XYZ file of C-alpha atoms in Angstrom:
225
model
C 115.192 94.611 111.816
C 112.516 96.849 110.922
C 111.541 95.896 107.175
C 110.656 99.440 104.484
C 109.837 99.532 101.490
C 111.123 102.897 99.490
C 109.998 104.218 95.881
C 112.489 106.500 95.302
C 114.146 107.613 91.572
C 116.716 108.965 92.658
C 120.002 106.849 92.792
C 121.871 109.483 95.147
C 119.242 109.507 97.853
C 119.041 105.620 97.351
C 122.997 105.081 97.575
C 123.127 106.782 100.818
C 120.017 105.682 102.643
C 120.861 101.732 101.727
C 123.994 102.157 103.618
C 122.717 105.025 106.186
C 119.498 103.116 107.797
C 121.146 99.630 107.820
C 123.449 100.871 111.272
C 120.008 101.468 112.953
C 118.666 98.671 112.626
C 116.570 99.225 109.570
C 116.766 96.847 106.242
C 115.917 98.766 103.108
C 114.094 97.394 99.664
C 114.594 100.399 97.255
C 112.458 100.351 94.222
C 111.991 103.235 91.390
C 108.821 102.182 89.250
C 105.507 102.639 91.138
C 103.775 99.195 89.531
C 107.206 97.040 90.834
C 106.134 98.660 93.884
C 103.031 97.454 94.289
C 103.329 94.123 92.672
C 105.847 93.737 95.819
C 103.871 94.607 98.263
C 101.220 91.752 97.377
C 104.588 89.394 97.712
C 106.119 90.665 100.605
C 104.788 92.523 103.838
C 106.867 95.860 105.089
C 106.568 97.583 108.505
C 106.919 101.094 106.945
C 106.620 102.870 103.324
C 108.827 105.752 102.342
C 107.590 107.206 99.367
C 108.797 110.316 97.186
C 106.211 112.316 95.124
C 107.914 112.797 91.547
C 107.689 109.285 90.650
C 107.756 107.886 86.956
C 104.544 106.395 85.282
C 102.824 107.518 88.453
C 102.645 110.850 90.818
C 103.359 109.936 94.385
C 100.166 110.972 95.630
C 98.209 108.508 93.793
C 101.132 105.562 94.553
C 99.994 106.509 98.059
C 96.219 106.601 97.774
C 96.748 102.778 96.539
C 99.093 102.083 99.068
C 96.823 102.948 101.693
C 93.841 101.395 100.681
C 95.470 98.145 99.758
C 97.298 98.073 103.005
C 96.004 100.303 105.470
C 97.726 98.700 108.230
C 101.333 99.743 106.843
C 102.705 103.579 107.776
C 103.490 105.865 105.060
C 106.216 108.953 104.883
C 106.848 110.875 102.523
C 110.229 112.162 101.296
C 109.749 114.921 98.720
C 111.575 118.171 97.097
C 108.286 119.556 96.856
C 107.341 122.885 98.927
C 103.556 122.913 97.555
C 101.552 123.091 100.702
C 98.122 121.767 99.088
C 100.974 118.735 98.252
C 101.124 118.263 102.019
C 97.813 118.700 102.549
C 96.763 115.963 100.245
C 99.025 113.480 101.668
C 97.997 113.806 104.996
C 94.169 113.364 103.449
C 94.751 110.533 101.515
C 96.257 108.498 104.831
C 100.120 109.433 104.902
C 101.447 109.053 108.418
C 104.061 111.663 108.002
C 105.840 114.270 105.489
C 109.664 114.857 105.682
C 110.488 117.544 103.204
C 114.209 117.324 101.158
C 116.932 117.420 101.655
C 116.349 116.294 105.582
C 119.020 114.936 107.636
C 119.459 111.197 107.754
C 119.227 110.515 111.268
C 115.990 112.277 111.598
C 114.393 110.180 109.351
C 115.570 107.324 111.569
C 113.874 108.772 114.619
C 110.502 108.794 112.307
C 110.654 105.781 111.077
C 111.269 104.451 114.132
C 108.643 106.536 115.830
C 106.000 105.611 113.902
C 106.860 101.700 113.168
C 106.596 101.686 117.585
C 103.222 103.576 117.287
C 101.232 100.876 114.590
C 102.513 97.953 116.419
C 101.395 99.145 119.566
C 97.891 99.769 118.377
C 98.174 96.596 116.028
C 99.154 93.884 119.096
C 95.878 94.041 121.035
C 95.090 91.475 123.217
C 95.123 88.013 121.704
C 92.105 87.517 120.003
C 89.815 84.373 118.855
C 91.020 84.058 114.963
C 88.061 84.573 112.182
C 87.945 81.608 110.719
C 88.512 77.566 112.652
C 89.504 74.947 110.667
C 88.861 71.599 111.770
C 90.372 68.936 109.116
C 89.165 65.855 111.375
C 85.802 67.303 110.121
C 86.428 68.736 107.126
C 84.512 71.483 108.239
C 85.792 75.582 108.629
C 83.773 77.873 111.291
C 83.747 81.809 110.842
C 83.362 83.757 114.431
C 81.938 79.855 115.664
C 79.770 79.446 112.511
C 80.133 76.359 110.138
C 80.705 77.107 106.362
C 78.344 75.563 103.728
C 81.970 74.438 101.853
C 82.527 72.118 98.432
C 85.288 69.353 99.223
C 87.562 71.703 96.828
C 86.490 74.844 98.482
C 87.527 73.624 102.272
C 90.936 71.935 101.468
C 91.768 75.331 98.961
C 90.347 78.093 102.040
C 92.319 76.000 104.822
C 95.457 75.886 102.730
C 95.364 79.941 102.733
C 94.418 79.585 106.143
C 97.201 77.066 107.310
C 100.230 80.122 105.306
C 98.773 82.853 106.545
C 100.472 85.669 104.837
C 102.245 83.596 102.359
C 102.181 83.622 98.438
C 100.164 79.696 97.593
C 100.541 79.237 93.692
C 98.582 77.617 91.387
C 100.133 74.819 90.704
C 100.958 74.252 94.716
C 97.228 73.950 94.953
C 96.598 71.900 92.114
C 99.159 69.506 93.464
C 97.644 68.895 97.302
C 94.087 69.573 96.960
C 92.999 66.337 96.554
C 89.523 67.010 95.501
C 91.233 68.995 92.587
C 92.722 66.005 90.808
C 89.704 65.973 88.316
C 89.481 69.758 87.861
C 92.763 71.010 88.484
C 93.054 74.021 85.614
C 93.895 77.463 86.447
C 90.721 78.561 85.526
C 88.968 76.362 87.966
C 91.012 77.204 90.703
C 90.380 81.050 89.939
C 86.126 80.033 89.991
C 86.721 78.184 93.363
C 88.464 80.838 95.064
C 85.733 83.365 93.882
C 83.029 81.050 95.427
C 85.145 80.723 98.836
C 85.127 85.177 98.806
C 81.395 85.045 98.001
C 80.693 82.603 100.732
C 83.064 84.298 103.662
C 82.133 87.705 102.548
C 85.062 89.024 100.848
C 83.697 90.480 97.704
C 84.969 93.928 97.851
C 87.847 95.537 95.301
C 90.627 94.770 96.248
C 89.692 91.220 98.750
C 90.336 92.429 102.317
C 90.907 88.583 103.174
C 92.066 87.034 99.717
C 94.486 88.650 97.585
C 94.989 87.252 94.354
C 99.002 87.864 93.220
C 98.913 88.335 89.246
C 100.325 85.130 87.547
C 101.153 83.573 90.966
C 98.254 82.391 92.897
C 96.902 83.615 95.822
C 97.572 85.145 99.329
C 95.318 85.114 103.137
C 95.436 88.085 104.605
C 92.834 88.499 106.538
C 93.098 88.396 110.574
């Protein structure tokens, strides 16, 4: 099933497309607030984003600057009412994939979603490559690109934890409960100083972590390739 994510106020559109795409293959999340959108999108990972533009708290536009720069690797369409063509033009600037203006038909929309879904994992399954970072646990050591890291005992066991669930949420309390070298110094707070010292040390300093992601009031999420 191919997974999207859609931020979309407008029950009608919602009612149809939730029981529309699903015959083609394609599970729909339907969300209305901009901020629950992005909160999920540091939770979950989608293959595609349909976003409209006349959004509460936030226009569309700037729900799909942030999209894009958080998580460049996911396609963006946009669904909108609006004819503006500096609208379109902005999208397409910004990094939307495609613009479907409303009302469209249904199965058209399938065929883009579709389209474009094919095209990003085509350029996004290269060859298999050597992974970033090596963890050896026998050695209690972690190698980027064949390099050893200068590491604390809390800072290995917390990166190769991340490493080990790849793309999965790792709380707080998850961590203070099987790093061992955490026992001692197992508060929030010091988990939150450790993990900044792990991004300093691997690089990943930027806004928002490319590698890292913290998840507000969670914990924290790898990434990274």
């Amino acid at each position: 099933m191919i997974k999207v994510l859609m931020v979309e106020d407008d029950p009608e559109i919602t009612y149809l497309l939730e029981r529309f795409l699903p015959r083609y293959g394609i599970e729909l999340f339907s969300l209305a607030s901009p901020s629950a959108a992005l909160e999920k999108l540091e939770l979950e990972r989608y293959d595609l984003i349909l976003l409209d533009l006349g959004l509460p708290e936030m226009d569309g536009l700037e729900l799909c600057r942030l999209f894009k720069e958080r998580h460049p690797e996911t396609p963006v369409i946009i669904s909108t009412a609006r004819a503006d063509l500096s609208d379109k033009v902005v999208a397409f600037e910004i990094g939307a994939d495609d613009y479907v203006a409303k009302p469209y038909e249904p199965r058209e929309l399938v065929a883009r979603i579709q389209a474009l879904v094919k095209r990003y994992k085509r350029f996004s399954s290269p060859a298999e490559e050597e992974p970033l970072f090596r963890v050896d646990r026998q050695k209690m050591q972690i190698f980027k690109e064949g390099v050893a890291l200068d590491l604390t005992p809390a800072e290995f066991e917390i990166f190769a934890l991340l490493l080990e669930r790849r793309e999965q949420v790792v709380s707080r309390e998850f961590i203070a409960n099987s790093v061992e070298a955490l026992r001692w110094e197992s508060t929030d707070r010091s988990i939150d100083v450790i993990v900044s010292r792990i991004r300093h040390k691997i690089g990943d300093e930027s806004r928002p972590p490319r590698m890292i992601r913290s998840v507000r009031g969670v914990g924290y999420k790898y990434i990274g390739p």
